Coordinates of C-alpha atoms in Angstrom, one line a residue:
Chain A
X344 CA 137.7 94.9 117.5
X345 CA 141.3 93.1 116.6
X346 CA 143.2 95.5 116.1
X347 CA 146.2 93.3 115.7
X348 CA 144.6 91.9 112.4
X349 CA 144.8 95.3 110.8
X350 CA 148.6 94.4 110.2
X351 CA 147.9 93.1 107.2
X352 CA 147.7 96.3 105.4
X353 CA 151.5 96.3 105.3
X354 CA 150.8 92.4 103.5
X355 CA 148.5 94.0 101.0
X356 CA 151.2 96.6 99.5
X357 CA 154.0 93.8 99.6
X358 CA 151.8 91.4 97.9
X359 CA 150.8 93.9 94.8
X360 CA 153.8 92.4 92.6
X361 CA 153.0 89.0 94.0
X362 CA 149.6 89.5 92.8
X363 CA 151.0 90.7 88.7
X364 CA 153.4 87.6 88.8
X365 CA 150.2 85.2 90.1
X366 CA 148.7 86.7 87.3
X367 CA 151.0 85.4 84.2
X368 CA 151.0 82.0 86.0
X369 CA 154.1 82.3 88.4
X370 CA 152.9 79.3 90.9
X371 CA 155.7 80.4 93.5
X372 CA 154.4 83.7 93.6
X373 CA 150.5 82.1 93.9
X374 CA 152.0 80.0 96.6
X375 CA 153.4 82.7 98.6
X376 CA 149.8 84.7 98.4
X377 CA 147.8 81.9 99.6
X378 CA 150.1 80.9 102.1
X379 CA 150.1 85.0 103.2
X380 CA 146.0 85.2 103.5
X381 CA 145.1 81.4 103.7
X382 CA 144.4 82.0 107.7
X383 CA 142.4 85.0 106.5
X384 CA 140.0 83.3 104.2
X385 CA 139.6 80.3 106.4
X386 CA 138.7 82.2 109.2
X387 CA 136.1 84.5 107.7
X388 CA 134.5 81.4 105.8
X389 CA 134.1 79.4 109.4
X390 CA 133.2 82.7 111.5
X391 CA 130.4 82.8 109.1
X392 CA 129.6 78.9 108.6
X393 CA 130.7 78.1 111.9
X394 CA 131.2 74.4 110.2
X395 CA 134.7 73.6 109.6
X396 CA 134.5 71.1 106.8
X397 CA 132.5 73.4 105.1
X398 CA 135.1 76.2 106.3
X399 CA 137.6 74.3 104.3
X400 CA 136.0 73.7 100.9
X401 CA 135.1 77.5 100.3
X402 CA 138.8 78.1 101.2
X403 CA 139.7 75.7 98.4
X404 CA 137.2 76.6 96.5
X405 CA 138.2 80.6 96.5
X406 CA 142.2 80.0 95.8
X407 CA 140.5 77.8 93.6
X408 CA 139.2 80.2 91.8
X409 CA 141.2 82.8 92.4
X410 CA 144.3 80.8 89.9
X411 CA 141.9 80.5 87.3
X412 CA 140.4 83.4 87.4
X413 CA 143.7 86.1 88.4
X414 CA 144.9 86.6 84.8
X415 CA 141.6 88.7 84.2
X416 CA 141.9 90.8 87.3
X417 CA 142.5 94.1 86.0
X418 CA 143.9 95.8 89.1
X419 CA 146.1 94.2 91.4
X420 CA 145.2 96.5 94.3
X421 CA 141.5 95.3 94.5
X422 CA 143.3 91.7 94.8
X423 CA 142.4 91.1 98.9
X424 CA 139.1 92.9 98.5
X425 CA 138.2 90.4 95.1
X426 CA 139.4 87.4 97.1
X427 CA 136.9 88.4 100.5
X428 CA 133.9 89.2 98.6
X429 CA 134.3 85.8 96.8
X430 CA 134.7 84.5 100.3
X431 CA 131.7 85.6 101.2
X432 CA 129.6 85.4 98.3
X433 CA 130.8 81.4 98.0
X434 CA 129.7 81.3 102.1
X435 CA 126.4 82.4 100.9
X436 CA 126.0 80.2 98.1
X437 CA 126.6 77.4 100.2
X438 CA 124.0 78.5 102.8
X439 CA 121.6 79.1 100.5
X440 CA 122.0 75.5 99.0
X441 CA 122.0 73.6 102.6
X442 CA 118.8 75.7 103.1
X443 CA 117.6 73.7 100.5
X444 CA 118.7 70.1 101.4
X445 CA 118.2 68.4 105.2
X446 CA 121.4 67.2 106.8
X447 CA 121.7 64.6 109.0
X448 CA 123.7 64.6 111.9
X449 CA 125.3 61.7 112.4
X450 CA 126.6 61.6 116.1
X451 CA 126.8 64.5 118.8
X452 CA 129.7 64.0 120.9
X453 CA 129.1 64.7 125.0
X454 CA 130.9 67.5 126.3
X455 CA 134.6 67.2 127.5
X456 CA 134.2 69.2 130.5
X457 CA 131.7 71.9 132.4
X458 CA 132.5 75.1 130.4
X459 CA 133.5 78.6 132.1
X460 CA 130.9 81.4 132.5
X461 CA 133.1 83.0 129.7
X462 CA 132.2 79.5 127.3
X463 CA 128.9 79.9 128.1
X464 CA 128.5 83.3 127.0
X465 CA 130.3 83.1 123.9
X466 CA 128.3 80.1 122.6
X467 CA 125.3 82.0 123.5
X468 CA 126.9 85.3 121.2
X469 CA 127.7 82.5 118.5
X470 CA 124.1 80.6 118.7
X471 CA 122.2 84.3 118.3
X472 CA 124.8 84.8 115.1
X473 CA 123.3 81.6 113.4
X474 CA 120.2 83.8 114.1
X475 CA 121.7 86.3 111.7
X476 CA 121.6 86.6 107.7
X477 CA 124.9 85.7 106.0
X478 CA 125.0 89.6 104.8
X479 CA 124.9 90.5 108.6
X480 CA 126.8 88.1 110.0
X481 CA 129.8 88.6 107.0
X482 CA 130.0 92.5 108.8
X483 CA 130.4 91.6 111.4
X484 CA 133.1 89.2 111.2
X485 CA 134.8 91.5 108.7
X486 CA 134.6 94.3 111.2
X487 CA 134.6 92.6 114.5
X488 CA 137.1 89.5 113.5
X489 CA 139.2 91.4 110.9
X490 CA 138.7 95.0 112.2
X491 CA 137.8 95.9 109.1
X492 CA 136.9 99.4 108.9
X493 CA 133.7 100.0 107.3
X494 CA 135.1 102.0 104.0
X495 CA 137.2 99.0 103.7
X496 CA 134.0 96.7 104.1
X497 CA 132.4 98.7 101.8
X498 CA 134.6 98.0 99.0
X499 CA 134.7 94.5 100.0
X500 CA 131.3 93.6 99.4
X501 CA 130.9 96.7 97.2
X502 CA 128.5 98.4 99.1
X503 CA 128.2 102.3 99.9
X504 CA 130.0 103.1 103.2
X505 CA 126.8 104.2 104.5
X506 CA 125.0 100.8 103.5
X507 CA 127.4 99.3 105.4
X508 CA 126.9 100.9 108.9
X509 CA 123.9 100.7 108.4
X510 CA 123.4 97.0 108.3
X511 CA 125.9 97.3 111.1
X512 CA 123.9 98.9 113.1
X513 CA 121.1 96.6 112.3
X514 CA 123.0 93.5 112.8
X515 CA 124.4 94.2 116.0
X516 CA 120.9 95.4 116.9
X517 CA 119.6 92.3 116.2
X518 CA 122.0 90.0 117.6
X519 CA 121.4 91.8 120.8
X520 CA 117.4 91.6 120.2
X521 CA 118.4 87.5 119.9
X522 CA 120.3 87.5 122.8
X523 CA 118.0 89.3 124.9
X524 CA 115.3 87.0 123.7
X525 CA 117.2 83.6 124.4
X526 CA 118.0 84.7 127.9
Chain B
X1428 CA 120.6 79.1 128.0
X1429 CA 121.4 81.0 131.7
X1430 CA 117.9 83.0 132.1
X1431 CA 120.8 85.8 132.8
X1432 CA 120.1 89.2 130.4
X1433 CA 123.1 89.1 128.2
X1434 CA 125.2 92.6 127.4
X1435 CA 126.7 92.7 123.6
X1436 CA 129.8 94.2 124.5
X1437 CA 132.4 94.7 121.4
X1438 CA 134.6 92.4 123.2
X1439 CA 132.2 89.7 123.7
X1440 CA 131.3 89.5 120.1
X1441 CA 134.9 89.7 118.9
X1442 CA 135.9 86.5 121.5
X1443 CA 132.9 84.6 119.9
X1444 CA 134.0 85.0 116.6
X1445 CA 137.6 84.4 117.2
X1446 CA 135.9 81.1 118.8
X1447 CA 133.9 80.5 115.6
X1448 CA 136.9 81.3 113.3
X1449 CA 139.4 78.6 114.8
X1450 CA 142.2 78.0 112.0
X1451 CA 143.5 76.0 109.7
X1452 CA 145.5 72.7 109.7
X1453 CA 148.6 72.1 107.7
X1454 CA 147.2 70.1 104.9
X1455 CA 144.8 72.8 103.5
X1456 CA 147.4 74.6 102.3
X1457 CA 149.1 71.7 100.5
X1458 CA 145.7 70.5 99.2
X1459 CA 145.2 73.9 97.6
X1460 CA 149.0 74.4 96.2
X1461 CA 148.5 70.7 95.0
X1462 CA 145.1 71.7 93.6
X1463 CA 145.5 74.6 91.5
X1464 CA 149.4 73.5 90.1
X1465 CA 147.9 71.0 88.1
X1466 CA 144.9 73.7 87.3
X1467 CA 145.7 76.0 84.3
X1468 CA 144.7 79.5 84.9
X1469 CA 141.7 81.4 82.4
X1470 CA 142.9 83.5 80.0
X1471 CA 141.1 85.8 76.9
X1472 CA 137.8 86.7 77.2
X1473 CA 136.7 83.2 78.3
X1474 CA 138.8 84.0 81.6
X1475 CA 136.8 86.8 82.2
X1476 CA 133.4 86.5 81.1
X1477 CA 131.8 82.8 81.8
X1478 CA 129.3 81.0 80.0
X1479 CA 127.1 80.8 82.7
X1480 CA 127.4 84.4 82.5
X1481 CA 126.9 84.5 79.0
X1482 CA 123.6 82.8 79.3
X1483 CA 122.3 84.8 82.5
X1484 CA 122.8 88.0 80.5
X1485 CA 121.0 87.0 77.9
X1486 CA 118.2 85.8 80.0
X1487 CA 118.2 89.2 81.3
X1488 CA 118.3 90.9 78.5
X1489 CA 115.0 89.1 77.8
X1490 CA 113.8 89.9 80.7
X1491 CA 113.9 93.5 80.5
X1492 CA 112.4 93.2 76.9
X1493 CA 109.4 91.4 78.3
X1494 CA 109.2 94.3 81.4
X1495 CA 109.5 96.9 79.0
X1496 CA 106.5 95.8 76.4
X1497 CA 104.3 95.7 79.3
X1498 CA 104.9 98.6 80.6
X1499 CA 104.7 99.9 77.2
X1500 CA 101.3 98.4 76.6
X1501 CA 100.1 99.6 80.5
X1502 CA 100.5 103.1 79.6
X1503 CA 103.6 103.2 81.8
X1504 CA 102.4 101.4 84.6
X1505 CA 102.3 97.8 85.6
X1506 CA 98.8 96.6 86.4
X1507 CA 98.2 94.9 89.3
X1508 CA 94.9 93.0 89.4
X1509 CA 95.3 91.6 92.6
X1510 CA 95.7 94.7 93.9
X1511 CA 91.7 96.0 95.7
X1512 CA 91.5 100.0 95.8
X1513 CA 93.5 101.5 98.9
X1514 CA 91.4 102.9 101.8
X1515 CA 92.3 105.1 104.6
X1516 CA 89.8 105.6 107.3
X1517 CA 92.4 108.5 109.3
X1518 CA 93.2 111.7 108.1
X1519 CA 96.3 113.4 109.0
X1520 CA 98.3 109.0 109.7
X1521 CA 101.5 108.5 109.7
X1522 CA 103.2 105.8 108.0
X1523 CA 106.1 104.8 109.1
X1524 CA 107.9 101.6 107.8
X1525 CA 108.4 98.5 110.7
X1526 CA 110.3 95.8 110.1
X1527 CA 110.7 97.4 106.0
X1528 CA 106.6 97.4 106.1
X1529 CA 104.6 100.1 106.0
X1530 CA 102.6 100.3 109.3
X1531 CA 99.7 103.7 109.7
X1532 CA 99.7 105.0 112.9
X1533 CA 96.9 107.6 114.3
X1534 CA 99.4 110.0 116.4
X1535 CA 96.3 111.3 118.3
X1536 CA 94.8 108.4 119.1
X1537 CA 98.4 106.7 119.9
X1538 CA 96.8 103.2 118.4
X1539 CA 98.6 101.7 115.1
X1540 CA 96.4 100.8 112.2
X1541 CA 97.7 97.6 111.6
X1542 CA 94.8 96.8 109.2
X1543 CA 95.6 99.6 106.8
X1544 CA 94.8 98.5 103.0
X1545 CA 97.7 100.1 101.7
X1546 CA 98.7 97.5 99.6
X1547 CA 102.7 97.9 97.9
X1548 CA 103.6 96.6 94.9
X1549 CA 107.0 94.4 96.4
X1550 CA 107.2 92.1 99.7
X1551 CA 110.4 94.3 101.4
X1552 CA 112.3 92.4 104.2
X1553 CA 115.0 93.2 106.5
X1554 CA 117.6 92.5 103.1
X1555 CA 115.5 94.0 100.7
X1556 CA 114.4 97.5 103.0
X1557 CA 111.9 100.2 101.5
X1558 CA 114.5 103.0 102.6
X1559 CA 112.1 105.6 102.5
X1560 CA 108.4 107.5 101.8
X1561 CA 107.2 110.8 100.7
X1562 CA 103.4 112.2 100.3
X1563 CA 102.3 114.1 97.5
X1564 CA 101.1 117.3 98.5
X1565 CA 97.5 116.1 98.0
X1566 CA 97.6 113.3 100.0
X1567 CA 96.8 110.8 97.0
X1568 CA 100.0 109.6 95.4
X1569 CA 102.8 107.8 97.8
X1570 CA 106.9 107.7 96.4
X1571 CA 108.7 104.4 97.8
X1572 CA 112.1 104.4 97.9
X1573 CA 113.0 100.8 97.7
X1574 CA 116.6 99.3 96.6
X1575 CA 115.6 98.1 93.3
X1576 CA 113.5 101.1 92.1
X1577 CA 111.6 104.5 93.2
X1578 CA 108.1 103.4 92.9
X1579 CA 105.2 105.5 92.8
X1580 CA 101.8 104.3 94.0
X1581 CA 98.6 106.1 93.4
X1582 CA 95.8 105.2 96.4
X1583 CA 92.9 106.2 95.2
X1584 CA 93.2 103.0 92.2
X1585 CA 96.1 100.8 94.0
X1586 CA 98.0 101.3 90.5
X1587 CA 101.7 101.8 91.0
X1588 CA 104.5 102.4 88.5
X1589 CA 108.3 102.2 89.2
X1590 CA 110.1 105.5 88.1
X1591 CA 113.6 105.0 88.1
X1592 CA 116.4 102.5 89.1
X1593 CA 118.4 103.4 92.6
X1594 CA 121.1 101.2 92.0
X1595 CA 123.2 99.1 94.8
X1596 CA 123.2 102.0 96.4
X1597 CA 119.4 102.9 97.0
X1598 CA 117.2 106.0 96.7
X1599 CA 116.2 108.6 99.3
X1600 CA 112.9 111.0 97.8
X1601 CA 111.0 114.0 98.8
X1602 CA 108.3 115.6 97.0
X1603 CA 107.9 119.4 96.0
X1604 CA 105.5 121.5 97.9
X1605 CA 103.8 122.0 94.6
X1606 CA 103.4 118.1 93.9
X1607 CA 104.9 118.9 90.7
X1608 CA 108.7 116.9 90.9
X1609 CA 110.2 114.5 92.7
X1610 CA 113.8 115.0 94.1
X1611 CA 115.3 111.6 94.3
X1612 CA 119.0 110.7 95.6
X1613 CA 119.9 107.8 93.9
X1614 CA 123.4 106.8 92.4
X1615 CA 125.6 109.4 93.5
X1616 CA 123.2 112.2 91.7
X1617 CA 120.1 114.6 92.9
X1618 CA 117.4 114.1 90.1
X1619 CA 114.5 116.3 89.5
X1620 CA 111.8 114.0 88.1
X1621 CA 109.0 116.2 86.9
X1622 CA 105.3 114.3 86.7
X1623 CA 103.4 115.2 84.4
X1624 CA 100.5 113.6 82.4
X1625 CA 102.8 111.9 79.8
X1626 CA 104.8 109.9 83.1
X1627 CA 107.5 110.7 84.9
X1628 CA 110.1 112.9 82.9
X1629 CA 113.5 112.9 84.3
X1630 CA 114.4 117.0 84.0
X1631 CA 118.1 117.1 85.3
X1632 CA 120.7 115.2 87.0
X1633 CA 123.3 116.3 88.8
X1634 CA 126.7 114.7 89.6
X1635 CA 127.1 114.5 93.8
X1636 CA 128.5 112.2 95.7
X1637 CA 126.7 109.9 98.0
X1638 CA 123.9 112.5 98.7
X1639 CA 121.8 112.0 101.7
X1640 CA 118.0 112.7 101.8
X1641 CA 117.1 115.6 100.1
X1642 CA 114.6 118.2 101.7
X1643 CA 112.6 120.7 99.3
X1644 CA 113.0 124.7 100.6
X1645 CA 109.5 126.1 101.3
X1646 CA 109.6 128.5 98.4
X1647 CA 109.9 125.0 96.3
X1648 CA 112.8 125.9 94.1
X1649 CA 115.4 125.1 95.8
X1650 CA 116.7 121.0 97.3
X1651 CA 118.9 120.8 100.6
X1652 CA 120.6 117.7 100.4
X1653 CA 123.7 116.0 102.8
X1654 CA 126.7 114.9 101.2
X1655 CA 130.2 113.6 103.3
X1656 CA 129.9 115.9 106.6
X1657 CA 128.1 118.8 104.8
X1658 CA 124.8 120.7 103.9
X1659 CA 124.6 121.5 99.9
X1660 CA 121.9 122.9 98.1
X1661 CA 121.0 123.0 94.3
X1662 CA 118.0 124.2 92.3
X1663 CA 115.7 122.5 90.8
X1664 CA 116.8 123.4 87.4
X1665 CA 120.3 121.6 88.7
X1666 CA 122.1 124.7 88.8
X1667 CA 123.6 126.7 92.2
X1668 CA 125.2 123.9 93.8
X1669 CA 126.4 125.6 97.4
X1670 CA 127.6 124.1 100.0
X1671 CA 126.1 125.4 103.2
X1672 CA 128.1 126.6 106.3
X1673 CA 128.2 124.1 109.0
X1674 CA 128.3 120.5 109.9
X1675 CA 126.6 117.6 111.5
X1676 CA 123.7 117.8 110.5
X1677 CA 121.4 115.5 108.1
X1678 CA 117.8 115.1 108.0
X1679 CA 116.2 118.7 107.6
X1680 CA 112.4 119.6 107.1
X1681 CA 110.6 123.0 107.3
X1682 CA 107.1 123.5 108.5
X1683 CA 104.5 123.4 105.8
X1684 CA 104.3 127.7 106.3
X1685 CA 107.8 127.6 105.6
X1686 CA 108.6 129.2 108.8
X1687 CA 110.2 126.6 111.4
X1688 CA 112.9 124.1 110.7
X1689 CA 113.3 121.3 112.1
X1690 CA 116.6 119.4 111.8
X1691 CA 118.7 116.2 113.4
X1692 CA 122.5 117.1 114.1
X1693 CA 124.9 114.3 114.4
X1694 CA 127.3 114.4 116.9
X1695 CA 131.3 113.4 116.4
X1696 CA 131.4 109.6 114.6
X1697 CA 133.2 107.2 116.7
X1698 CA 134.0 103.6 114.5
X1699 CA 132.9 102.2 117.8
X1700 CA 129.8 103.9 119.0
X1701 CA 128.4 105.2 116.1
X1702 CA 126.6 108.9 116.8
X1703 CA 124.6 110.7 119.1
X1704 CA 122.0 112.0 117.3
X1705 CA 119.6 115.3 118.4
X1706 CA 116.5 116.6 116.8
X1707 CA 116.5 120.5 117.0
X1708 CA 113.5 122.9 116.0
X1709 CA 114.2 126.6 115.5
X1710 CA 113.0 129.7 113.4
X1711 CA 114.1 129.2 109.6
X1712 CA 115.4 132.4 109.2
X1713 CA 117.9 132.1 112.2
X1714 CA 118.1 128.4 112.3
X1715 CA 119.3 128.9 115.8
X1716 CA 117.7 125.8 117.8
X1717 CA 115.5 127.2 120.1
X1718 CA 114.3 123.3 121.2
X1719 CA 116.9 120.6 121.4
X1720 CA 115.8 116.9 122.6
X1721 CA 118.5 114.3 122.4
X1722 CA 116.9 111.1 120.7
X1723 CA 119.8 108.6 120.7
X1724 CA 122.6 106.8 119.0
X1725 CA 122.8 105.5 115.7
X1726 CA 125.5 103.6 113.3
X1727 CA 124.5 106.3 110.4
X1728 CA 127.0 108.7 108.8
X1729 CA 125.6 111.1 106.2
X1730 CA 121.8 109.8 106.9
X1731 CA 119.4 109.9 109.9
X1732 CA 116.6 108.1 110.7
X1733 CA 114.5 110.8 109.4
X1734 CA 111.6 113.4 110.5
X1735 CA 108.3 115.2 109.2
X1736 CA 106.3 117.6 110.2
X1737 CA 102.6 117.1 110.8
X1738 CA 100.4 118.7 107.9
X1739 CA 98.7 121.5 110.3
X1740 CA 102.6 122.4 111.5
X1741 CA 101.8 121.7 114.5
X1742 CA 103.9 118.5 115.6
X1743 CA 106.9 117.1 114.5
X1744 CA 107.4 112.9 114.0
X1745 CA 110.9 111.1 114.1
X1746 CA 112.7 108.1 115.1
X1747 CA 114.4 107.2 118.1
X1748 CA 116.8 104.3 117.5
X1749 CA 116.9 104.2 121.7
X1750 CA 119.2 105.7 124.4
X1751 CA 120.3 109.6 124.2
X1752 CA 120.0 111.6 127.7
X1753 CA 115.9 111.1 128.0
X1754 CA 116.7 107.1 127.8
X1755 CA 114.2 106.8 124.9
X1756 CA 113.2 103.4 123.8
X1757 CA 113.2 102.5 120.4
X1758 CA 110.2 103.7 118.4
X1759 CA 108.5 107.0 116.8
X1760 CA 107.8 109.6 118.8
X1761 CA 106.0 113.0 118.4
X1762 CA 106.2 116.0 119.7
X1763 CA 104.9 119.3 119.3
X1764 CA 106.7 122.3 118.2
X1765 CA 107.2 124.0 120.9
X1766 CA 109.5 120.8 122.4
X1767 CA 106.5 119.7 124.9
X1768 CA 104.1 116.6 125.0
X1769 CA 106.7 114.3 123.6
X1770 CA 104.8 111.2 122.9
X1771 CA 105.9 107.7 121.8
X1772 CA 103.8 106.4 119.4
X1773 CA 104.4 103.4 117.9
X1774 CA 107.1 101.2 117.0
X1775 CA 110.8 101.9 115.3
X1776 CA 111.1 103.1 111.5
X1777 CA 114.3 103.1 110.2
X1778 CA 113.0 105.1 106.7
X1779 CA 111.5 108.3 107.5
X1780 CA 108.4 108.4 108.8
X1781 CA 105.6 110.6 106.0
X1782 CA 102.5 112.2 107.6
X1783 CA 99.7 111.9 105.4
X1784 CA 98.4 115.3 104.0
X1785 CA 94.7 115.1 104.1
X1786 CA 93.4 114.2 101.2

């Protein structure tokens, strides 16, 4: 888990006035919040996409949003959970609607160089996490990337606490099910 | 691919989603500044409620209208005319749910019935799970306790009728020991839903929060239930609420002569390796275990895969989720009361497994 990431909490109560200004249309103070969780956002949306094109229009998309839509939030303090659920829930959106159209690939470019037995793993972890539904796979990264933990998760996606170790479980049950099953 | 067997350690997944997450370049953040300055921001009650969400709650609004007149006209119950009469050729099956399906298995026989006719009113998947079962007394009606709904399916006509809502949360139900009410857990409340000829009659409700599955006493009055890191119990009339001394421990069922218990006590929860989890079987007036088999690890708080005893009292069935001292593989296991001829069964349930009563 990155632990380091978990820093943020200190963000989160310096951000709550931020947040209120944001809200009655203070663009400086909008500026300073995206600029505070923009990594954030952008990291969760391509964990889950793994596509960094699409990475950066549901980062867009969510601050996006957000500016619009901050003036009805009724309470500032549910600001970084609001802006990771419509994270995710845009991240599913756009899953759900390349499920429904073919893309093309265009080109694949040749590897650079032979990678390390550490490479190989990890692209092995991150092909069995395609494997994964967007539910699961947002979990994880929340818990895994983020080091989340899971009350926090659950008020993210606003789902009971034990809902959410339970699809923990199950996700990182399956991922190692994929895993073992590639090898 | 390597042909190597791959470990999931936390540290491996965490470097491959670091990998995955990358960062951002510089000009996203002046695209968005540049984006939403020129944007003005929703205010009023067009800033908070939508059009498109206007026009989706109207459509289910409509819905539910449509839903209700036909249960309405149905008596109660939705018809299902695809649905051919439910058979069971075993007596005394277990049904456990695999991959959120129900699967009958024949414990003494140790073969699954994969052909069983039981025929549920909902596909459930992996993302939408049937979290749970519970027999009627007699063997003839079957509670489901799905996400949506607790669902109630009788097998001798394959008719089936949906109860009450769980919400996002889901239900957990047991049955009474006189087939009378139902005890769901659903919403952050314990209600008694009593069944009577006139439908399903919700009797009481009351306010708990995040209540695990609930298990009926033998007597049939009283419900033990699991709520944060405690045992409660209530009556069925919804009044005594008691919290019970002791911790750790979820799932609880008593023999059908009311004199064993048998109970799974979680140990210490670690944010990295979940629980250890131990099924334990002992005299119901003592409670002390007097047969203690460690049956694995789990990522559950407040909940455990679940357990049932065998209608003759004989056997107990639960779910292994792997690991634990005996290095059990995943699946459902039986064993009899006495802690010998553990036997594994068939494949994993995550909702608890129900032994049939014979009809």
């Amino acid at each position: 888990m990155n632990v380091s990431e978990s820093a943020r909490d200190g963000m989160v109560a310096a951000g709550d006035s931020l947040v209120a200004r944001a809200g009655r249309g203070q663009h400086e103070a909008f500026a300073e919040i995206v600029e505070a969780r923009l990594d954030r956002v952008y990291r969760t949306a391509n964990a889950i996409l793994n596509n960094e094109a699409d990475a950066r229009d549901v980062t867009q998309d969510v601050f996006t949003k957000a500016w619009t839509h901050l003036p009805g939030l009724r309470d500032a303090d549910r600001f970084d959970a609001w802006l990771m659920r419509m994270t995710v829930n845009r991240c599913r959106d756009l899953l759900r609607r390349r499920h429904r159209s073919r893309e093309i690939v265009l080109e694949e470019l040749p590897p650079t160089a032979q990678p390390s037995a550490r490479g190989i793993e990890i692209s092995e972890v991150s092909a069995a996490l395609e494997r994964l539904s967007t539910e699961d796979r947002a979990i994880l990264v929340l818990h895994h990337l983020h080091g989340q933990p899971v009350k926090e998760i659950a008020q993210t996606l606003g789902m009971p606490a034990g809902t959410v170790k339970w699809r923990l479980h199950q996700a990182r049950q399956r991922l190692a099910q994929f895993l073992e099953a590639d090898a | 691919m390597t042909g190597q067997r791959r470990v999931l350690t936390d540290d491996l997944l965490a470097a491959a989603l670091q990998h995955r997450a990358g960062s951002p370049d510089g000009y996203l953040l002046s695209t968005i500044l540049g984006t939403t300055e020129a944007m003005p921001q929703r205010r009023g009650l067009g800033g908070l409620v939508s059009q498109r969400w206007i026009l989706f709650g109207v459509g289910l609004l409509l819905l539910v209208a449509i839903l209700a007149a036909a249960i309405v006209a149905g008596g109660g119950r939705l018809p299902m005319p695809t649905v051919p009469m439910a058979r069971y050729h075993h007596n005394g099956t277990i049904l456990i749910l695999s991959a959120g399906n129900p699967v009958e298995i024949d414990p003494a026989a140790t073969a699954i019935a994969s052909d069983s006719a039981l025929h549920l009113p909902t596909t459930y998947t992996a993302d939408i799970p049937l979290l749970g079962m519970s027999w009627a007394p007699d063997g003839m009606q079957l509670a489901l306790a799905a996400p949506q709904n607790v669902q109630l399916l009788d097998v001798r006509d394959g008719t089936w009728a949906n109860l009450v809502a769980c919400g996002s949360g889901g239900c957990a139900v047991a049955w009474s020991p006189d087939g009378s009410t139902l005890a769901i857990a659903r919403m952050g409340h314990i209600d008694f839903v009593q069944l009577g000829e006139r439908g399903p009659v919700p009797v009481d409700s009351v306010s708990t929060a995040g209540p695990g599955t609930p298990s009926w006493y033998p007597d049939g009055q009283r419900v033990r239930f699991f709520r944060g890191d405690a045992a409660w119990a209530i009556d069925r009339d919804g009044t005594n609420l008691l919290k019970l001394p002791g911790t750790g421990t979820t799932e609880t069922a008593w023999s059908p002569d009311g004199s064993t218990v048998a109970w799974i006590s979680h140990a210490p929860w670690s944010d990295t390796a979940g629980t250890n989890l131990t099924l334990k079987i002992g005299p119901a007036d003592t409670a002390s275990a007097e047969v203690s088999i460690d049956i694995g690890t789990c990522y559950c708080l407040g909940w455990a895969p679940g357990l049932a005893w065998s209608p003759d009292g004989t056997m107990v069935t639960f779910s292994s989720l792997g690991g634990g001292t005996l290095s059990l593989a995943d699946g459902l296991y039986v064993v009899h009361r006495d802690g010998t001829g553990l036997q594994r069964v068939g494949p994993s349930g995550w909702g608890a497994p129900a032994w049939r009563p014979i009809p």
